Tab-separated table of C-alpha atoms in Angstrom:
chain	number	residue	atom	x	y	z
A	1	UNK	CA	30.618	-9.737	41.880
A	2	UNK	CA	34.300	-10.362	40.948
A	3	UNK	CA	35.311	-10.124	44.613
A	4	UNK	CA	32.498	-12.537	45.555
A	5	UNK	CA	33.445	-15.108	42.877
A	6	UNK	CA	37.140	-14.810	43.859
A	7	UNK	CA	36.329	-15.253	47.571
A	8	UNK	CA	34.082	-18.245	46.828
A	9	UNK	CA	36.995	-19.879	44.802
A	10	UNK	CA	39.442	-19.139	47.551
A	11	UNK	CA	37.136	-20.626	50.177
A	12	UNK	CA	36.608	-23.693	48.050
A	13	UNK	CA	40.355	-24.087	47.637
A	14	UNK	CA	40.966	-23.753	51.373
A	15	UNK	CA	38.223	-26.364	52.088
A	16	UNK	CA	39.800	-28.617	49.426
A	17	UNK	CA	43.268	-28.397	50.923
A	18	UNK	CA	41.943	-28.902	54.453
A	19	UNK	CA	40.202	-32.131	53.495
A	20	UNK	CA	43.293	-33.257	51.571
A	21	UNK	CA	45.484	-32.599	54.506
A	22	UNK	CA	43.191	-34.307	56.813
A	23	UNK	CA	43.029	-37.249	54.680
A	24	UNK	CA	46.834	-37.474	54.422
A	25	UNK	CA	47.166	-37.001	58.248
A	26	UNK	CA	44.578	-39.657	58.916
A	27	UNK	CA	46.271	-42.066	56.409
A	28	UNK	CA	49.669	-41.412	57.948
A	29	UNK	CA	48.299	-42.191	61.462
A	30	UNK	CA	46.702	-45.398	60.415
A	31	UNK	CA	49.816	-46.519	58.441
A	32	UNK	CA	52.520	-45.165	60.654
A	33	UNK	CA	54.389	-48.526	60.318
A	34	UNK	CA	54.338	-48.974	56.620
A	35	UNK	CA	57.514	-50.649	55.524
A	36	UNK	CA	60.070	-48.677	53.503
A	37	UNK	CA	60.505	-51.692	51.304
A	38	UNK	CA	57.935	-54.208	50.090
A	39	UNK	CA	60.361	-57.150	50.143
A	40	UNK	CA	62.437	-57.707	53.220
A	41	UNK	CA	66.120	-58.115	53.007
A	42	UNK	CA	67.558	-61.429	54.211
A	43	UNK	CA	70.871	-61.228	56.088
A	44	UNK	CA	73.494	-63.716	54.967
A	45	UNK	CA	73.181	-67.134	56.545
A	46	UNK	CA	75.879	-68.271	58.895
A	47	UNK	CA	78.762	-70.514	57.971
A	48	UNK	CA	81.653	-71.990	59.969
A	49	UNK	CA	84.041	-69.293	60.982
A	50	UNK	CA	81.464	-66.558	61.374
A	51	UNK	CA	81.136	-64.624	64.605
A	52	UNK	CA	78.137	-64.178	66.852
A	53	UNK	CA	77.714	-61.444	69.372
A	54	UNK	CA	75.933	-62.136	72.614
A	55	UNK	CA	74.268	-59.042	74.096
A	56	UNK	CA	71.695	-58.296	76.841
A	57	UNK	CA	69.268	-55.500	75.779
A	58	UNK	CA	66.635	-56.210	78.383
A	59	UNK	CA	66.564	-57.859	81.901
A	60	UNK	CA	69.345	-58.501	84.321
A	61	UNK	CA	71.622	-61.529	83.968
A	62	UNK	CA	72.009	-62.371	87.673
A	63	UNK	CA	73.792	-65.706	88.376
A	64	UNK	CA	73.592	-66.591	84.665
A	65	UNK	CA	77.268	-66.904	83.776
A	66	UNK	CA	76.767	-70.590	83.361
A	67	UNK	CA	74.170	-70.087	80.635
A	68	UNK	CA	76.370	-67.680	78.665
A	69	UNK	CA	79.303	-70.273	78.817
A	70	UNK	CA	76.881	-73.001	77.548
A	71	UNK	CA	75.877	-70.550	74.712
A	72	UNK	CA	79.451	-70.029	73.691
A	73	UNK	CA	80.181	-73.796	73.717
A	74	UNK	CA	77.151	-74.424	71.656
A	75	UNK	CA	78.135	-71.913	68.995
A	76	UNK	CA	81.700	-73.329	69.077
A	77	UNK	CA	80.385	-76.768	68.375
A	78	UNK	CA	78.816	-75.297	65.234
A	79	UNK	CA	82.102	-73.847	64.183
A	80	UNK	CA	81.208	-70.288	65.201
A	81	UNK	CA	83.166	-67.713	67.137
A	82	UNK	CA	81.708	-65.608	69.970
A	83	UNK	CA	82.170	-62.119	71.355
A	84	UNK	CA	80.212	-61.099	74.578
A	85	UNK	CA	79.063	-57.514	74.994
A	86	UNK	CA	81.107	-55.455	77.446
A	87	UNK	CA	78.065	-54.744	79.646
A	88	UNK	CA	76.289	-58.074	79.487
A	89	UNK	CA	76.738	-58.836	83.225
A	90	UNK	CA	76.129	-55.238	84.439
A	91	UNK	CA	73.407	-54.640	86.894
A	92	UNK	CA	71.230	-51.577	86.928
A	93	UNK	CA	68.238	-52.484	89.080
A	94	UNK	CA	65.892	-54.416	86.816
A	95	UNK	CA	68.150	-54.157	83.819
A	96	UNK	CA	71.393	-55.574	82.419
A	97	UNK	CA	73.136	-52.311	82.736
A	98	UNK	CA	71.829	-48.770	82.244
A	99	UNK	CA	69.950	-48.012	79.038
A	100	UNK	CA	73.112	-46.325	77.574
A	101	UNK	CA	75.154	-49.435	78.393
A	102	UNK	CA	72.742	-51.887	76.910
A	103	UNK	CA	72.319	-49.624	73.885
A	104	UNK	CA	76.115	-49.435	73.481
A	105	UNK	CA	76.520	-53.148	73.394
A	106	UNK	CA	73.742	-53.578	70.878
A	107	UNK	CA	74.904	-50.646	68.690
A	108	UNK	CA	78.460	-51.954	68.626
A	109	UNK	CA	77.210	-55.331	67.444
A	110	UNK	CA	74.971	-53.780	64.765
A	111	UNK	CA	77.887	-51.631	63.481
A	112	UNK	CA	80.646	-54.194	63.500
A	113	UNK	CA	81.044	-55.741	60.018
A	114	UNK	CA	82.731	-58.810	61.458
A	115	UNK	CA	79.622	-59.770	63.394
A	116	UNK	CA	77.160	-62.099	61.419
A	117	UNK	CA	74.504	-62.502	64.133
A	118	UNK	CA	73.318	-60.833	67.405
A	119	UNK	CA	72.084	-63.359	69.851
A	120	UNK	CA	70.153	-61.761	72.741
A	121	UNK	CA	71.095	-63.364	76.101
A	122	UNK	CA	67.605	-63.052	77.671
A	123	UNK	CA	64.369	-61.095	77.453
A	124	UNK	CA	62.373	-59.844	80.533
A	125	UNK	CA	61.937	-56.152	80.033
A	126	UNK	CA	64.017	-53.217	78.797
A	127	UNK	CA	64.358	-53.340	74.975
A	128	UNK	CA	61.766	-50.723	74.381
A	129	UNK	CA	63.860	-48.262	76.412
A	130	UNK	CA	66.693	-48.327	73.896
A	131	UNK	CA	64.724	-48.461	70.546
A	132	UNK	CA	65.007	-44.752	69.885
A	133	UNK	CA	68.694	-44.696	70.632
A	134	UNK	CA	69.644	-47.253	68.013
A	135	UNK	CA	71.068	-46.319	64.531
A	136	UNK	CA	70.709	-48.837	61.740
A	137	UNK	CA	72.827	-47.010	59.199
A	138	UNK	CA	75.831	-49.424	59.260
A	139	UNK	CA	73.571	-52.482	59.837
A	140	UNK	CA	71.929	-51.805	56.471
A	141	UNK	CA	75.355	-51.946	54.878
A	142	UNK	CA	76.275	-55.239	56.627
A	143	UNK	CA	73.072	-56.774	57.730
A	144	UNK	CA	73.130	-59.544	60.337
A	145	UNK	CA	70.505	-61.861	62.095
A	146	UNK	CA	69.080	-60.634	65.303
A	147	UNK	CA	67.898	-63.527	67.496
A	148	UNK	CA	65.590	-63.740	70.455
A	149	UNK	CA	61.973	-63.724	71.608
A	150	UNK	CA	59.651	-62.394	74.383
A	151	UNK	CA	60.869	-58.767	75.027
A	152	UNK	CA	63.061	-58.934	71.896
A	153	UNK	CA	59.774	-58.685	69.994
A	154	UNK	CA	60.341	-54.925	70.233
A	155	UNK	CA	63.625	-55.180	68.393
A	156	UNK	CA	62.159	-57.614	65.791
A	157	UNK	CA	59.404	-55.061	65.133
A	158	UNK	CA	61.970	-52.203	64.630
A	159	UNK	CA	64.079	-54.414	62.412
A	160	UNK	CA	61.074	-55.413	60.408
A	161	UNK	CA	60.110	-51.801	59.793
A	162	UNK	CA	63.685	-51.099	58.744
A	163	UNK	CA	63.216	-53.784	56.007
A	164	UNK	CA	65.020	-56.816	57.291
A	165	UNK	CA	64.203	-60.353	58.340
A	166	UNK	CA	65.120	-61.655	61.905
A	167	UNK	CA	64.878	-64.867	63.838
A	168	UNK	CA	62.397	-65.534	66.664
A	169	UNK	CA	64.196	-68.279	68.575
A	170	UNK	CA	65.760	-69.462	71.796
A	171	UNK	CA	68.050	-67.131	73.839
A	172	UNK	CA	71.159	-67.927	75.785
A	173	UNK	CA	69.208	-68.393	79.065
A	174	UNK	CA	67.139	-71.256	77.348
A	175	UNK	CA	70.252	-73.262	78.049
A	176	UNK	CA	69.345	-73.311	81.750
A	177	UNK	CA	67.394	-76.426	80.665
A	178	UNK	CA	69.009	-79.844	79.872
A	179	UNK	CA	69.828	-79.799	76.231
A	180	UNK	CA	68.222	-83.127	75.923
A	181	UNK	CA	64.832	-81.602	76.782
A	182	UNK	CA	65.175	-78.913	74.278
A	183	UNK	CA	66.526	-80.705	71.225
A	184	UNK	CA	63.963	-79.306	68.806
A	185	UNK	CA	64.420	-75.831	70.151
A	186	UNK	CA	68.313	-76.042	69.438
A	187	UNK	CA	67.972	-77.962	66.123
A	188	UNK	CA	65.349	-75.460	64.534
A	189	UNK	CA	67.518	-72.482	65.866
A	190	UNK	CA	70.559	-73.941	63.899
A	191	UNK	CA	68.425	-74.635	60.873
A	192	UNK	CA	67.177	-71.001	60.740
A	193	UNK	CA	70.594	-69.658	61.400
A	194	UNK	CA	72.459	-71.716	58.743
A	195	UNK	CA	69.681	-71.570	56.058
A	196	UNK	CA	68.422	-75.116	56.175
A	197	UNK	CA	64.920	-75.711	54.951
A	198	UNK	CA	62.349	-74.935	57.758
A	199	UNK	CA	58.796	-76.197	57.951
A	200	UNK	CA	56.457	-77.389	60.763
A	201	UNK	CA	53.480	-79.742	61.111
A	202	UNK	CA	51.295	-78.642	63.929
A	203	UNK	CA	48.977	-81.035	65.979
A	204	UNK	CA	45.411	-80.474	64.996
A	205	UNK	CA	42.752	-78.691	66.980
A	206	UNK	CA	38.997	-78.599	67.017
A	207	UNK	CA	39.529	-74.772	67.562
A	208	UNK	CA	41.438	-74.337	64.233
A	209	UNK	CA	39.820	-72.066	61.708
A	210	UNK	CA	40.548	-73.848	58.532
A	211	UNK	CA	42.007	-72.433	55.330
A	212	UNK	CA	44.982	-71.970	53.018
A	213	UNK	CA	46.943	-68.692	52.832
A	214	UNK	CA	50.414	-67.224	52.231
A	215	UNK	CA	52.113	-64.082	53.407
A	216	UNK	CA	54.988	-62.648	55.424
A	217	UNK	CA	55.253	-63.994	59.035
A	218	UNK	CA	55.452	-61.212	61.622
A	219	UNK	CA	54.648	-60.979	65.387
A	220	UNK	CA	56.005	-62.245	68.633
A	221	UNK	CA	54.959	-61.547	72.281
A	222	UNK	CA	51.360	-60.241	72.475
A	223	UNK	CA	52.062	-57.689	75.256
A	224	UNK	CA	54.981	-56.219	73.363
A	225	UNK	CA	52.989	-56.024	70.082
A	226	UNK	CA	50.133	-54.203	71.890
A	227	UNK	CA	52.623	-51.757	73.535
A	228	UNK	CA	53.991	-50.839	70.057
A	229	UNK	CA	50.663	-49.487	68.830
A	230	UNK	CA	50.712	-45.857	67.818
A	231	UNK	CA	54.422	-45.797	67.553
A	232	UNK	CA	56.800	-45.937	64.573
A	233	UNK	CA	57.721	-49.410	65.666
A	234	UNK	CA	54.320	-50.820	65.253
A	235	UNK	CA	54.216	-53.106	62.185
A	236	UNK	CA	51.887	-52.900	59.169
A	237	UNK	CA	49.923	-56.194	59.245
A	238	UNK	CA	48.334	-55.816	55.728
A	239	UNK	CA	48.832	-59.044	53.795
A	240	UNK	CA	50.814	-60.584	56.736
A	241	UNK	CA	50.508	-63.700	58.773
A	242	UNK	CA	50.512	-62.877	62.452
A	243	UNK	CA	52.184	-65.046	65.148
A	244	UNK	CA	51.372	-64.396	68.758
A	245	UNK	CA	52.506	-65.948	72.132
A	246	UNK	CA	52.206	-64.953	75.748
A	247	UNK	CA	53.182	-65.978	79.285
A	248	UNK	CA	52.027	-65.340	82.799
A	249	UNK	CA	48.873	-63.349	82.146
A	250	UNK	CA	45.273	-63.568	83.240
A	251	UNK	CA	42.708	-64.425	80.564
A	252	UNK	CA	40.947	-61.136	80.902
A	253	UNK	CA	44.384	-59.384	80.259
A	254	UNK	CA	44.967	-61.467	77.132
A	255	UNK	CA	41.379	-60.452	76.000
A	256	UNK	CA	42.208	-56.841	76.728
A	257	UNK	CA	45.440	-57.059	74.681
A	258	UNK	CA	43.649	-58.639	71.759
A	259	UNK	CA	40.696	-56.284	71.881
A	260	UNK	CA	43.088	-53.340	71.880
A	261	UNK	CA	44.802	-54.685	68.695
A	262	UNK	CA	41.408	-55.320	67.132
A	263	UNK	CA	40.170	-51.765	67.826
A	264	UNK	CA	43.445	-50.439	66.280
A	265	UNK	CA	42.639	-52.341	62.983
A	266	UNK	CA	45.499	-54.797	63.606
A	267	UNK	CA	43.551	-57.800	62.206
A	268	UNK	CA	41.672	-56.055	59.454
A	269	UNK	CA	43.890	-57.028	56.527
A	270	UNK	CA	45.742	-59.976	58.014
A	271	UNK	CA	46.114	-63.208	55.878
A	272	UNK	CA	46.139	-65.525	58.875
A	273	UNK	CA	47.050	-65.864	62.590
A	274	UNK	CA	49.310	-68.536	64.231
A	275	UNK	CA	48.782	-69.028	67.973
A	276	UNK	CA	51.976	-70.079	69.797
A	277	UNK	CA	52.368	-71.149	73.442
A	278	UNK	CA	50.017	-69.374	75.951
A	279	UNK	CA	52.167	-70.411	78.965
A	280	UNK	CA	51.388	-70.194	82.689
A	281	UNK	CA	47.986	-68.539	82.314
A	282	UNK	CA	47.073	-67.172	85.739
A	283	UNK	CA	43.699	-67.975	87.349
A	284	UNK	CA	41.580	-65.094	88.468
A	285	UNK	CA	39.298	-65.206	91.584
A	286	UNK	CA	36.434	-64.740	89.033
A	287	UNK	CA	36.676	-67.462	86.460
A	288	UNK	CA	36.649	-66.386	82.855
A	289	UNK	CA	34.506	-69.289	81.987
A	290	UNK	CA	35.975	-70.862	78.904
A	291	UNK	CA	39.352	-71.759	77.207
A	292	UNK	CA	42.049	-69.466	76.020
A	293	UNK	CA	41.452	-70.881	72.539
A	294	UNK	CA	37.758	-69.835	72.545
A	295	UNK	CA	38.673	-66.430	73.947
A	296	UNK	CA	40.975	-65.809	70.954
A	297	UNK	CA	38.396	-67.067	68.439
A	298	UNK	CA	35.801	-64.840	69.893
A	299	UNK	CA	38.067	-61.805	69.258
A	300	UNK	CA	38.875	-63.012	65.637
A	301	UNK	CA	35.241	-63.991	64.772
A	302	UNK	CA	34.708	-61.073	62.516
A	303	UNK	CA	37.550	-62.180	60.196
A	304	UNK	CA	37.598	-65.013	57.574
A	305	UNK	CA	41.372	-65.735	57.652
A	306	UNK	CA	42.671	-69.114	58.835
A	307	UNK	CA	43.743	-69.417	62.468
A	308	UNK	CA	46.082	-72.194	63.569
A	309	UNK	CA	46.703	-73.391	67.145
A	310	UNK	CA	49.486	-75.453	68.777
A	311	UNK	CA	52.577	-73.805	67.305
A	312	UNK	CA	55.420	-74.755	69.648
A	313	UNK	CA	57.017	-71.291	69.850
A	314	UNK	CA	57.162	-69.008	72.838
A	315	UNK	CA	57.924	-69.479	76.605
A	316	UNK	CA	57.748	-73.233	76.691
A	317	UNK	CA	60.863	-75.554	76.468
A	318	UNK	CA	59.885	-76.527	73.009
A	319	UNK	CA	60.418	-73.168	71.406
A	320	UNK	CA	60.985	-73.634	67.669
A	321	UNK	CA	62.482	-71.019	65.507
A	322	UNK	CA	60.593	-68.753	63.147
A	323	UNK	CA	62.006	-66.501	60.513
A	324	UNK	CA	60.201	-63.221	60.957
A	325	UNK	CA	59.609	-61.389	57.574
A	326	UNK	CA	59.806	-64.522	55.580
A	327	UNK	CA	56.914	-65.612	53.361
A	328	UNK	CA	55.223	-68.798	54.600
A	329	UNK	CA	52.621	-71.091	53.252
A	330	UNK	CA	50.024	-71.832	55.859
A	331	UNK	CA	47.490	-74.701	55.550
A	332	UNK	CA	45.090	-75.180	58.526
A	333	UNK	CA	42.884	-78.093	58.948
A	334	UNK	CA	41.206	-79.661	62.052
A	335	UNK	CA	43.456	-82.669	61.787
A	336	UNK	CA	46.751	-80.723	61.450
A	337	UNK	CA	48.348	-77.541	60.104
A	338	UNK	CA	51.415	-76.949	58.147
A	339	UNK	CA	53.845	-73.917	57.960
A	340	UNK	CA	56.316	-73.982	55.186
A	341	UNK	CA	58.993	-71.208	54.984
A	342	UNK	CA	59.876	-70.228	51.421
A	343	UNK	CA	63.625	-69.876	50.562
C-alpha cells in the first residue's frame, strides 16, 4: 500500500511537471518576441555637428554614387557630418558586398560612440542575412537612430526587440528623384531625426474601419514581417498599432502574407492597423476580383480594432517618416484619419 501510494504521488508529480513544462514551452513559442523592456528607449535626437554613418546592409549600389553624394550634401545642409561605410560600393552578386563586409560596416556604425545615426543607403534584399551576426552591446551604451524602410524592416524588428526606437523613412537612393517632388519625404525625415513634432492627417476612405486607439507603432514591409515569423526577430504585437506597406506583389500573394500572419496570431491583440502604400500591384492572369483595400479588410474582419488607409509611407515618392516604437494616438473616420506621435 505504501509503495502504491508513493508511486501514485510520483506519477502525479511527473504528470504535473510535464503539463507545466509543456505550458511554458508553448508560451515561449507563442511569445518568442516579447520585448525585454516594456518602454522603448529613444536614442538622442540629432543636432548640428552630429555625425551620420551611411551603410548598405542589403542590395547592391550599382551606379549609385550620385545618390550617396546627394545624401551627404543633404546632411551637410542640416549641419551634420557624414561617414560612408568602407564596403558601401562593394559588389557581391546581388549584395553590396559579402555578408561579412556588410555586417562589418553596420557593426562599426553601431559600436562607434561618435555616430549619432545610421542611414541605410538602400533596401532590396540582404539585411536578414546579417541579423544573427550583429552585436548590440555597445549600441545599448550609446544608442543611435537606425533609418530606412523596405528590407530594413528586418533591422527595425531586431532593434525593436532590443528595446529601442528607430525611424522608418527615406534612404539615400530616394534622392534619385528630384528633391522638389519628394519635399514631404525629406521634411518629415528631418523632423523625425531632429525631434520636431510629428503628426499626419490622412485622406479619408470608405474602406476605413473607424475608431480611436493608442499604442506603440511597429511594422514595415509586409513580406519582411511575414518572413520574421517564428524567429527571435519577430515582434510581439500585443497592444501595438501595426503599420504595413508592400510593393510589386500580386494580390493573391498579399493575401497569402496576411493570412500567414493571421494564422500565427499576429493580429489577435493589436490595437489598430495603418495601411501604407501598396505600390505597383501586379495583375494576375486570373483576376482577384476586388480591390486591395477589400482584400485587407476581409483578412481583418474578425477584429474590432480601427483600420486606417492612405498613409503615405512605403515605396512611393511621398514616403513620410514614422518613428517605430513610439506611442501614437490614432483616430480613424471615413472622412479622415489622424496619427499623432507622442513626445
